[in-house]
Amino acid sequence: MTNAGEVKPLVTFWGTRGSISTPGRITEKYGGNTSCITVQHQDTHIILDAGTGIRNLGIELADEHKETQNTPSLHLFLSHTHWDHIQGLPFFQLAYLKDVKLTIYGSPQKEVFLAAILKGQMDSEYFPVGMATFPADISIQEISEDVIQVGEVTIDWQEQVYHPGGSVRYRLRVNGKKIVYATDVELNRIFKPHPGSGEHRAAARDYLEFVSNADLLIADGQYTEEEYLSKVGWGHSSIDLLVKTAYEAQVKQLAIFHHDPQHSDTFLDQLWRKNRSKYRSAYKKMEVFWAREGLTLAI
Amino acid sequence: MTANTEKTLKGDKFAKDAASDKDSGCDETTTKLSRSTFVAEVPIKLRACLEIIGFRKRKEIVELGQGEAVIGRMRGCTIRLSSNNVSRRHARVIFRNEEYHIEDLGSTNGTYVNGIRVAKCALRSNDQIDVGGVKMLFTEERILEKV
């Protein structure tokens, strides 16, 4: 979108569901595909996670490729390798085009190499085509630098420990805007109601610094406060705590993401109706909304 | 009972059901219909509309086709809204991959779906759209189309 010559980065939600894909009529508004988001700025395409939502992204990019013959250079940043963040990769159409270049980045802190994990899900026991047969030029990198430059987008990252197996949050800076992707983290274990240990305080400080003043924060809000009580240790955050924390960090727009598979459109709409006035009065300067599949924002 | 009626009650369980039907005063057997009665060639078409709500006290329903519908202030727009808050070519609705999408066309006041300013958005039935203060309701339904 152009405004007075300015090209704004576009953020598109291709998959917003957590844990497992949930197709069907009751999830068609907010979407049933698992985690996948793109940040596009001019010719730079950054993909955040490869849940089942990446399949639709692949279809759209393949259509564009057919029309324009442009071969995009794609950069996929994985928060972690749980199924709902990698399961769409074998169905990503662009991986089957030989002139496409795809670089995949992930945490260096896995006990097993990232490449082995990704290739493992395409082992013949699980999938008919092996990853080695992808015609695209695919490079898998465990992140070694503190800051990565992709086109005009500068990306830094932090490990998140409060998720089983760990996860990575990413911060993208482009055009003076800051977009943070911080999913699959249990904020309730960092921001305890009573002062926690030194480790908790450090984790809280790191989180707040990382997301502070984000123009858009895409963050895990899988549970209601009531649901969270029976999900302690599962690695996900409760919505009210997320909203409060984001506001403290002076986030401008908060996209609540990684919807629980049990949360139907009706459930999310009712939750929104219940909380809308509270959010609007208590957190006036922050826009809060449910991330929704098929939504593109200009930041 | 007609000539093509076929007895469908067989076996002990069904015999019991028949007895029960008789007890309840229902003494006729069920007529079996051929499969062709149920399988008819009826393609399904998607019908989508934008309902313009309360613009200059008028209520208008615009049926969307499968081409592009431009919303704006300028003459020639598919949906013309003569308001200074609406840009000349403000937004467009397109049909792609079997669903409708709205795209902002670089408007001054933005395009909102359910209160969120969007660059683009795949539309779902009952989405509330706001274009320069003009409110619209998107609805879609699947209809049977006669061959």
XYZ file of C-alpha atoms in Angstrom:
446
model
C 0.000 0.000 0.000
C 1.417 3.373 -0.901
C 0.850 6.509 1.089
C 2.749 9.614 0.015
C 5.401 7.421 -1.573
C 5.893 5.314 1.541
C 5.862 1.552 1.122
C 4.593 -0.094 4.280
C 5.493 -3.626 5.267
C 2.546 -6.004 4.905
C 1.840 -8.611 7.548
C -0.429 -11.475 6.488
C -1.841 -14.220 8.678
C -1.969 -17.563 6.836
C -2.479 -19.708 9.915
C -3.504 -18.584 13.391
C -4.477 -21.803 15.155
C -2.404 -23.414 17.867
C -1.551 -27.053 18.462
C -3.488 -28.739 15.647
C -5.316 -27.640 12.541
C -9.055 -27.312 13.077
C -10.879 -27.162 9.751
C -14.639 -26.761 9.653
C -17.498 -24.339 9.696
C -17.054 -23.329 13.332
C -13.532 -21.995 12.751
C -13.826 -20.490 9.289
C -13.707 -16.867 10.475
C -10.530 -16.924 12.577
C -9.150 -19.897 10.678
C -8.216 -23.495 11.251
C -4.688 -23.575 9.849
C -1.723 -23.640 12.192
C 0.949 -20.957 12.570
C 2.187 -19.146 9.511
C 2.638 -15.411 8.981
C 4.405 -13.425 6.289
C 6.040 -10.052 6.470
C 6.520 -8.649 3.020
C 8.453 -5.510 2.240
C 9.039 -4.774 -1.417
C 10.731 -7.930 -2.790
C 11.610 -9.347 0.622
C 9.404 -12.189 1.822
C 9.834 -13.297 5.408
C 7.826 -16.266 6.592
C 7.316 -16.872 10.285
C 6.698 -20.564 10.915
C 5.544 -23.288 8.579
C 2.341 -24.607 10.107
C -0.424 -25.771 7.781
C -1.139 -22.152 6.809
C 1.963 -22.167 4.621
C 0.104 -24.328 2.113
C -2.190 -21.451 1.116
C 0.765 -19.069 0.996
C 2.455 -21.476 -1.406
C -0.621 -21.567 -3.637
C -0.745 -17.760 -3.811
C 2.988 -17.371 -4.460
C 2.890 -20.095 -7.104
C 0.031 -18.273 -8.851
C 2.054 -15.038 -8.774
C 5.101 -16.884 -10.066
C 3.082 -18.275 -12.958
C 1.869 -14.783 -13.882
C 5.060 -12.796 -13.411
C 7.813 -15.413 -13.701
C 9.460 -13.644 -10.759
C 11.343 -16.045 -8.550
C 11.038 -14.859 -4.982
C 13.787 -15.269 -2.456
C 12.110 -16.592 0.683
C 13.321 -16.583 4.271
C 11.541 -18.854 6.738
C 12.134 -18.272 10.447
C 10.959 -21.097 12.696
C 9.967 -20.370 16.289
C 10.497 -24.071 17.041
C 9.845 -27.430 15.496
C 6.641 -28.634 17.134
C 4.216 -30.030 14.563
C 1.976 -26.993 14.409
C 4.956 -24.883 13.293
C 6.509 -27.139 10.644
C 3.796 -29.478 9.422
C 2.888 -27.429 6.349
C 6.395 -27.397 4.908
C 6.015 -30.626 2.862
C 2.953 -29.018 1.211
C 4.609 -25.695 0.381
C 4.265 -25.475 -3.398
C 7.253 -23.215 -3.888
C 9.578 -25.852 -2.503
C 8.670 -27.816 -5.636
C 9.855 -25.079 -8.030
C 13.473 -25.359 -8.985
C 14.250 -21.670 -9.373
C 13.052 -20.742 -5.878
C 15.553 -20.048 -3.116
C 14.367 -20.796 0.407
C 16.477 -20.199 3.491
C 15.211 -21.737 6.734
C 16.430 -20.388 10.080
C 15.929 -21.844 13.531
C 17.321 -22.166 17.002
C 20.891 -23.387 17.362
C 20.062 -24.838 20.763
C 18.430 -28.070 19.685
C 20.065 -31.302 20.679
C 19.331 -32.589 17.199
C 20.327 -30.485 14.191
C 17.497 -28.447 12.702
C 18.079 -30.014 9.275
C 17.692 -33.504 10.728
C 14.377 -32.587 12.382
C 12.926 -31.077 9.212
C 14.137 -33.963 7.062
C 12.791 -36.387 9.679
C 9.194 -35.248 9.198
C 9.560 -36.115 5.516
C 10.994 -39.546 6.173
C 9.214 -42.173 4.060
C 7.466 -43.488 7.168
C 5.607 -40.192 7.429
C 5.564 -38.672 3.943
C 5.898 -40.007 0.405
C 8.481 -37.484 -0.802
C 11.796 -36.871 0.907
C 13.097 -33.375 1.557
C 16.137 -34.049 -0.617
C 13.831 -34.254 -3.632
C 12.623 -30.649 -3.239
C 13.699 -28.993 -6.491
C 14.027 -25.563 -4.812
C 17.374 -24.383 -3.553
C 16.876 -24.904 0.199
C 19.375 -23.955 2.832
C 18.818 -24.728 6.524
C 20.694 -22.574 9.005
C 20.873 -22.681 12.752
C 21.104 -19.003 13.612
C 24.600 -17.978 14.596
C 24.478 -14.175 14.367
C 22.730 -11.879 16.837
C 21.264 -9.871 13.989
C 20.257 -11.039 10.524
C 19.761 -8.678 7.608
C 17.320 -9.724 4.890
C 16.865 -6.991 2.298
C 15.848 -3.918 4.262
C 14.533 -5.993 7.161
C 16.703 -6.354 10.256
C 15.878 -9.326 12.458
C 17.049 -10.102 15.950
C 15.902 -12.920 18.168
C 15.857 -14.407 21.657
C 15.421 -17.900 23.006
C 12.271 -18.442 25.083
C 12.637 -21.029 27.818
C 9.093 -21.213 29.106
C 7.878 -23.641 26.473
C 8.557 -27.391 26.454
C 11.620 -27.802 24.233
C 12.066 -24.021 23.981
C 11.131 -21.585 21.244
C 12.506 -18.444 19.614
C 10.937 -14.998 19.401
C 11.799 -12.694 16.527
C 11.815 -8.928 16.151
C 11.723 -7.423 12.677
C 12.652 -3.805 12.066
C 11.828 -2.217 8.754
C 11.021 1.320 7.644
C 11.191 2.532 11.244
C 8.560 -0.023 12.301
C 8.931 -2.861 14.743
C 7.083 -6.163 14.358
C 7.524 -8.821 17.047
C 6.560 -12.470 16.740
C 6.570 -14.103 20.165
C 4.514 -17.251 20.226
C 4.628 -20.450 22.261
C 5.740 -19.011 25.543
C 4.114 -19.294 28.960
C 4.101 -15.695 30.171
C 2.206 -16.770 33.277
C 5.387 -18.482 34.505
C 7.486 -15.367 33.862
C 5.106 -12.730 35.191
C 4.093 -14.341 38.429
C 1.630 -12.530 40.697
C 4.257 -12.507 43.460
C 7.903 -11.617 42.917
C 9.606 -14.654 41.433
C 13.227 -15.714 41.491
C 16.061 -13.733 39.927
C 15.690 -15.947 36.863
C 12.027 -14.952 36.509
C 12.804 -11.285 36.947
C 15.494 -11.480 34.249
C 13.120 -13.322 31.913
C 10.423 -10.698 32.528
C 12.838 -7.842 31.875
C 14.127 -9.482 28.678
C 10.608 -10.040 27.404
C 9.419 -6.500 28.124
C 12.511 -4.988 26.533
C 12.175 -7.171 23.469
C 8.520 -6.362 22.755
C 8.565 -2.761 23.999
C 7.050 -0.179 21.663
C 6.291 -2.770 19.019
C 4.084 -1.419 16.267
C 2.671 -4.922 16.057
C 3.090 -7.753 18.555
C 1.883 -11.159 17.412
C 1.726 -13.222 20.552
C 0.497 -16.443 22.052
C -2.827 -16.051 23.848
C -4.106 -19.608 23.749
C -6.097 -19.775 26.967
C -8.575 -17.844 29.020
C -7.542 -17.254 32.636
C -9.873 -20.060 33.741
C -8.536 -22.524 31.170
C -4.942 -21.731 32.061
C -5.377 -23.114 35.578
C -5.543 -26.644 34.178
C -2.804 -26.057 31.562
C 0.088 -24.903 33.722
C 3.388 -26.028 32.210
C 1.954 -26.547 28.719
C 3.939 -23.594 27.389
C 1.196 -21.138 26.445
C -0.105 -17.867 27.837
C -3.430 -16.658 29.096
C -5.110 -13.840 27.194
C -5.654 -11.311 30.009
C -2.053 -11.565 31.173
C -0.797 -11.167 27.610
C -2.908 -8.040 27.074
C -1.775 -6.505 30.375
C 1.889 -7.277 29.672
C 1.744 -5.923 26.126
C 0.195 -2.711 27.412
C 2.949 -2.316 30.014
C 5.442 -2.691 27.179
C 3.632 0.082 25.248
C 2.780 -2.126 22.316
C 0.679 -0.297 19.739
C -1.158 -3.218 18.150
C -1.558 -6.641 19.693
C -2.636 -9.593 17.566
C -3.692 -12.400 19.879
C -2.561 -15.540 18.140
C -2.233 -19.341 18.457
C -5.916 -19.822 19.182
C -6.790 -22.905 21.140
C -8.260 -25.667 18.934
C -11.349 -25.678 21.191
C -12.008 -21.979 20.618
C -14.650 -21.707 17.912
C -15.482 -18.446 16.101
C -18.508 -18.045 18.353
C -16.388 -18.570 21.457
C -13.821 -15.973 20.330
C -16.536 -13.488 19.333
C -18.241 -13.892 22.709
C -14.926 -13.484 24.491
C -14.310 -10.333 22.487
C -17.754 -8.951 23.311
C -17.174 -9.672 27.008
C -13.742 -7.993 27.090
C -14.004 -5.297 24.431
C -14.983 -2.419 26.704
C -12.427 -3.458 29.331
C -9.632 -3.487 26.743
C -10.755 -0.195 25.231
C -10.984 1.637 28.555
C -7.997 0.098 30.346
C -5.681 -0.071 27.359
C -6.748 2.962 25.379
C -3.585 3.426 23.391
C -3.298 -0.174 22.270
C -5.327 -1.867 19.549
C -6.164 -5.461 20.511
C -7.652 -8.020 18.153
C -7.766 -11.726 17.427
C -5.401 -12.731 14.637
C -7.466 -13.999 11.756
C -6.550 -16.133 8.771
C -6.602 -14.173 5.494
C -5.995 -10.806 7.170
C -3.276 -8.460 5.874
C -2.207 -5.397 7.833
C -0.086 -2.522 6.543
C 2.242 -1.509 9.380
C -49.860 -48.783 -0.874
C -48.608 -48.475 -4.474
C -47.469 -51.174 -6.897
C -43.766 -50.328 -6.567
C -43.834 -50.460 -2.803
C -41.193 -52.837 -1.493
C -41.128 -54.505 1.844
C -38.088 -53.149 3.684
C -38.666 -54.762 7.018
C -36.546 -57.850 7.361
C -35.061 -59.803 10.206
C -35.926 -59.999 13.869
C -35.021 -56.423 14.786
C -37.068 -54.963 11.973
C -39.900 -57.349 12.640
C -39.914 -56.013 16.187
C -39.915 -52.440 14.828
C -42.828 -53.366 12.565
C -44.708 -54.738 15.522
C -43.972 -51.558 17.383
C -45.193 -49.486 14.392
C -48.379 -51.509 14.383
C -48.794 -50.926 18.095
C -48.442 -47.222 17.501
C -51.128 -47.287 14.858
C -48.675 -47.046 11.922
C -49.539 -50.165 9.901
C -47.961 -49.263 6.522
C -44.417 -50.223 5.481
C -41.904 -47.607 4.239
C -41.773 -46.921 0.511
C -38.274 -47.386 -0.869
C -37.135 -44.643 -3.233
C -34.618 -45.090 -6.017
C -31.174 -43.435 -5.573
C -31.718 -41.149 -8.551
C -34.380 -39.349 -6.546
C -31.689 -38.074 -4.197
C -28.791 -37.542 -6.579
C -29.658 -34.589 -8.754
C -27.221 -32.455 -10.732
C -27.462 -29.137 -8.932
C -24.307 -27.039 -9.023
C -23.833 -24.792 -6.026
C -23.217 -21.102 -6.567
C -21.928 -18.605 -4.047
C -24.024 -15.479 -3.726
C -22.457 -12.567 -1.891
C -23.822 -9.133 -1.088
C -22.715 -5.887 0.461
C -25.472 -4.229 2.398
C -24.828 -0.499 2.707
C -26.222 0.597 6.032
C -27.419 4.064 6.883
C -25.559 6.058 4.235
C -27.664 9.169 3.696
C -30.506 7.287 5.331
C -30.575 4.791 2.535
C -30.223 1.071 2.762
C -28.961 -0.609 -0.346
C -27.963 -4.163 -1.119
C -25.396 -4.714 -3.832
C -24.922 -8.218 -5.150
C -21.265 -8.979 -5.859
C -20.336 -10.824 -8.982
C -17.116 -12.692 -9.601
C -15.336 -9.696 -11.083
C -13.872 -6.711 -9.306
C -16.160 -4.280 -7.466
C -14.532 -0.925 -6.744
C -15.881 1.171 -3.874
C -15.193 4.887 -4.050
C -16.339 8.435 -4.571
C -15.429 8.608 -8.229
C -17.856 8.206 -11.056
C -17.497 4.767 -12.575
C -16.979 2.964 -9.263
C -19.100 -0.140 -8.900
C -20.295 1.098 -5.524
C -20.279 4.883 -5.577
C -20.360 6.681 -2.230
C -20.546 10.453 -2.540
C -18.862 11.366 0.718
C -15.730 13.421 1.266
C -14.508 10.840 3.759
C -14.405 8.253 0.999
C -11.429 8.300 -1.371
C -11.971 8.457 -5.106
C -11.023 4.782 -5.445
C -11.114 3.627 -1.841
C -11.263 -0.159 -1.818
C -12.154 -3.082 -3.989
C -13.770 -6.449 -3.482
C -12.417 -9.298 -5.550
C -13.277 -12.977 -5.871
C -10.208 -15.182 -5.707
C -9.744 -18.852 -4.882
C -13.477 -19.217 -4.291
C -13.688 -16.501 -1.672
C -14.228 -12.770 -1.528
C -11.462 -10.433 -0.398
C -11.493 -6.714 0.296
C -8.395 -4.628 -0.473
C -7.729 -1.050 0.498
C -6.565 0.983 -2.500
C -4.349 3.393 -0.565
C -7.293 5.357 0.807
C -6.908 8.308 3.158
C -9.224 7.062 5.887
C -8.584 3.364 5.570
C -10.713 0.279 5.189
C -11.872 -1.474 8.335
C -13.168 -4.996 8.838
C -14.816 -5.555 12.208
C -13.030 -2.484 13.545
C -9.520 -3.437 12.360
C -7.804 -1.348 9.707
C -6.821 -3.764 6.968
C -4.729 -3.676 3.843
C -6.504 -6.826 2.659
C -8.856 -9.311 4.229
C -10.614 -12.502 3.189
C -14.268 -11.862 3.958
C -16.621 -14.037 5.947
C -20.366 -13.728 6.228
C -21.483 -11.008 8.661
C -18.190 -9.113 8.492
C -18.779 -5.419 9.120
C -16.889 -3.184 6.740
C -16.272 0.519 7.196
C -15.187 2.642 4.252
C -14.709 6.317 5.156
C -17.413 6.104 7.793
C -19.867 4.264 5.555
C -20.831 0.962 7.107
C -21.515 -2.161 5.123
C -22.381 -5.716 5.974
C -20.921 -8.546 3.909
C -23.068 -11.636 3.595
C -22.703 -14.751 1.532
C -24.692 -17.889 1.064
C -24.575 -20.966 -1.091
C -27.533 -21.305 -3.393
C -28.755 -24.057 -5.640
C -28.640 -23.096 -9.273
C -30.899 -24.805 -11.779
C -29.128 -26.362 -14.756
